[in-house]
Amino acid sequence: MNKVRDTAAEAVADIPDGASLAVGGFGLSGVPDVLIRALHTQGRL
């Protein structure tokens, strides 16, 4: 099963409203801002 997606929008497309996410990152390294932005764009935040 290939779980790699081409865009952040594709990566978050199947996340339902109300879901809890655990995303890696520490301090300013690995901050998940792209995924957060993609969720916001889709109206999920």
GROMACS .gro file of N, CA and C in nm:
model
  135
    1MET      N    1   0.085  -0.117   0.000
    1MET     CA    2   0.000   0.000   0.000
    1MET      C    3   0.090   0.124   0.000
    2ASN      N    4   0.072   0.211  -0.097
    2ASN     CA    5   0.150   0.334  -0.107
    2ASN      C    6   0.074   0.446  -0.038
    3LYS      N    7   0.133   0.503   0.068
    3LYS     CA    8   0.067   0.609   0.143
    3LYS      C    9   0.125   0.746   0.112
    4VAL      N   10   0.214   0.755   0.015
    4VAL     CA   11   0.274   0.882  -0.022
    4VAL      C   12   0.179   0.959  -0.112
    5ARG      N   13   0.158   1.086  -0.082
    5ARG     CA   14   0.070   1.173  -0.161
    5ARG      C   15   0.152   1.285  -0.222
    6ASP      N   16   0.106   1.336  -0.335
    6ASP     CA   17   0.178   1.441  -0.406
    6ASP      C   18   0.162   1.579  -0.342
    7THR      N   19   0.049   1.603  -0.278
    7THR     CA   20   0.025   1.734  -0.219
    7THR      C   21  -0.028   1.718  -0.077
    8ALA      N   22  -0.015   1.827  -0.001
    8ALA     CA   23  -0.069   1.826   0.135
    8ALA      C   24  -0.221   1.812   0.132
    9ALA      N   25  -0.285   1.875   0.032
    9ALA     CA   26  -0.431   1.866   0.021
    9ALA      C   27  -0.476   1.721   0.004
   10GLU      N   28  -0.403   1.645  -0.076
   10GLU     CA   29  -0.435   1.502  -0.094
   10GLU      C   30  -0.412   1.426   0.036
   11ALA      N   31  -0.309   1.464   0.109
   11ALA     CA   32  -0.275   1.393   0.233
   11ALA      C   33  -0.382   1.409   0.340
   12VAL      N   34  -0.450   1.524   0.342
   12VAL     CA   35  -0.549   1.549   0.447
   12VAL      C   36  -0.693   1.531   0.398
   13ALA      N   37  -0.711   1.495   0.272
   13ALA     CA   38  -0.845   1.488   0.213
   13ALA      C   39  -0.938   1.390   0.284
   14ASP      N   40  -0.887   1.282   0.338
   14ASP     CA   41  -0.971   1.180   0.400
   14ASP      C   42  -0.983   1.195   0.551
   15ILE      N   43  -0.928   1.301   0.607
   15ILE     CA   44  -0.936   1.322   0.752
   15ILE      C   45  -1.074   1.380   0.783
   16PRO      N   46  -1.154   1.310   0.865
   16PRO     CA   47  -1.289   1.358   0.893
   16PRO      C   48  -1.289   1.474   0.993
   17ASP      N   49  -1.396   1.553   0.993
   17ASP     CA   50  -1.412   1.659   1.092
   17ASP      C   51  -1.409   1.598   1.231
   18GLY      N   52  -1.343   1.667   1.323
   18GLY     CA   53  -1.338   1.622   1.462
   18GLY      C   54  -1.227   1.523   1.491
   19ALA      N   55  -1.149   1.487   1.392
   19ALA     CA   56  -1.040   1.391   1.413
   19ALA      C   57  -0.928   1.455   1.495
   20SER      N   58  -0.858   1.374   1.572
   20SER     CA   59  -0.739   1.418   1.645
   20SER      C   60  -0.616   1.370   1.569
   21LEU      N   61  -0.518   1.458   1.556
   21LEU     CA   62  -0.397   1.424   1.482
   21LEU      C   63  -0.275   1.435   1.571
   22ALA      N   64  -0.180   1.348   1.550
   22ALA     CA   65  -0.049   1.356   1.615
   22ALA      C   66   0.053   1.373   1.502
   23VAL      N   67   0.115   1.489   1.499
   23VAL     CA   68   0.209   1.521   1.391
   23VAL      C   69   0.343   1.553   1.452
   24GLY      N   70   0.448   1.490   1.400
   24GLY     CA   71   0.581   1.510   1.453
   24GLY      C   72   0.635   1.649   1.429
   25GLY      N   73   0.734   1.684   1.506
   25GLY     CA   74   0.800   1.813   1.494
   25GLY      C   75   0.851   1.855   1.631
   26PHE      N   76   0.955   1.936   1.632
   26PHE     CA   77   1.010   1.982   1.758
   26PHE      C   78   1.057   2.125   1.740
   27GLY      N   79   1.002   2.215   1.817
   27GLY     CA   80   1.041   2.354   1.805
   27GLY      C   81   1.010   2.406   1.666
   28LEU      N   82   1.106   2.470   1.604
   28LEU     CA   83   1.085   2.524   1.470
   28LEU      C   84   1.125   2.424   1.362
   29SER      N   85   1.168   2.306   1.401
   29SER     CA   86   1.209   2.204   1.305
   29SER      C   87   1.095   2.104   1.287
   30GLY      N   88   1.043   2.093   1.167
   30GLY     CA   89   0.937   1.997   1.141
   30GLY      C   90   0.799   2.046   1.178
   31VAL      N   91   0.781   2.176   1.189
   31VAL     CA   92   0.650   2.231   1.222
   31VAL      C   93   0.553   2.196   1.109
   32PRO      N   94   0.438   2.139   1.143
   32PRO     CA   95   0.344   2.090   1.040
   32PRO      C   96   0.257   2.199   0.978
   33ASP      N   97   0.314   2.317   0.949
   33ASP     CA   98   0.234   2.428   0.901
   33ASP      C   99   0.169   2.400   0.765
   34VAL      N  100   0.233   2.321   0.681
   34VAL     CA  101   0.174   2.291   0.550
   34VAL      C  102   0.047   2.207   0.567
   35LEU      N  103   0.052   2.110   0.656
   35LEU     CA  104  -0.066   2.026   0.679
   35LEU      C  105  -0.178   2.106   0.747
   36ILE      N  106  -0.140   2.192   0.841
   36ILE     CA  107  -0.240   2.275   0.908
   36ILE      C  108  -0.306   2.368   0.806
   37ARG      N  109  -0.226   2.427   0.718
   37ARG     CA  110  -0.279   2.516   0.615
   37ARG      C  111  -0.373   2.440   0.522
   38ALA      N  112  -0.338   2.316   0.486
   38ALA     CA  113  -0.423   2.236   0.398
   38ALA      C  114  -0.557   2.204   0.465
   39LEU      N  115  -0.554   2.171   0.594
   39LEU     CA  116  -0.678   2.146   0.667
   39LEU      C  117  -0.764   2.273   0.673
   40HIS      N  118  -0.700   2.384   0.698
   40HIS     CA  119  -0.773   2.511   0.706
   40HIS      C  120  -0.837   2.546   0.572
   41THR      N  121  -0.763   2.526   0.464
   41THR     CA  122  -0.814   2.554   0.330
   41THR      C  123  -0.938   2.471   0.300
   42GLN      N  124  -0.941   2.348   0.350
   42GLN     CA  125  -1.056   2.261   0.327
   42GLN      C  126  -1.169   2.288   0.426
   43GLY      N  127  -1.150   2.384   0.515
   43GLY     CA  128  -1.254   2.420   0.611
   43GLY      C  129  -1.265   2.328   0.730
   44ARG      N  130  -1.157   2.261   0.763
   44ARG     CA  131  -1.161   2.164   0.874
   44ARG      C  132  -1.109   2.221   1.006
   45LEU      N  133  -1.062   2.345   1.007
   45LEU     CA  134  -1.016   2.406   1.133
   45LEU      C  135  -1.105   2.520   1.169
   0.00000   0.00000   0.00000
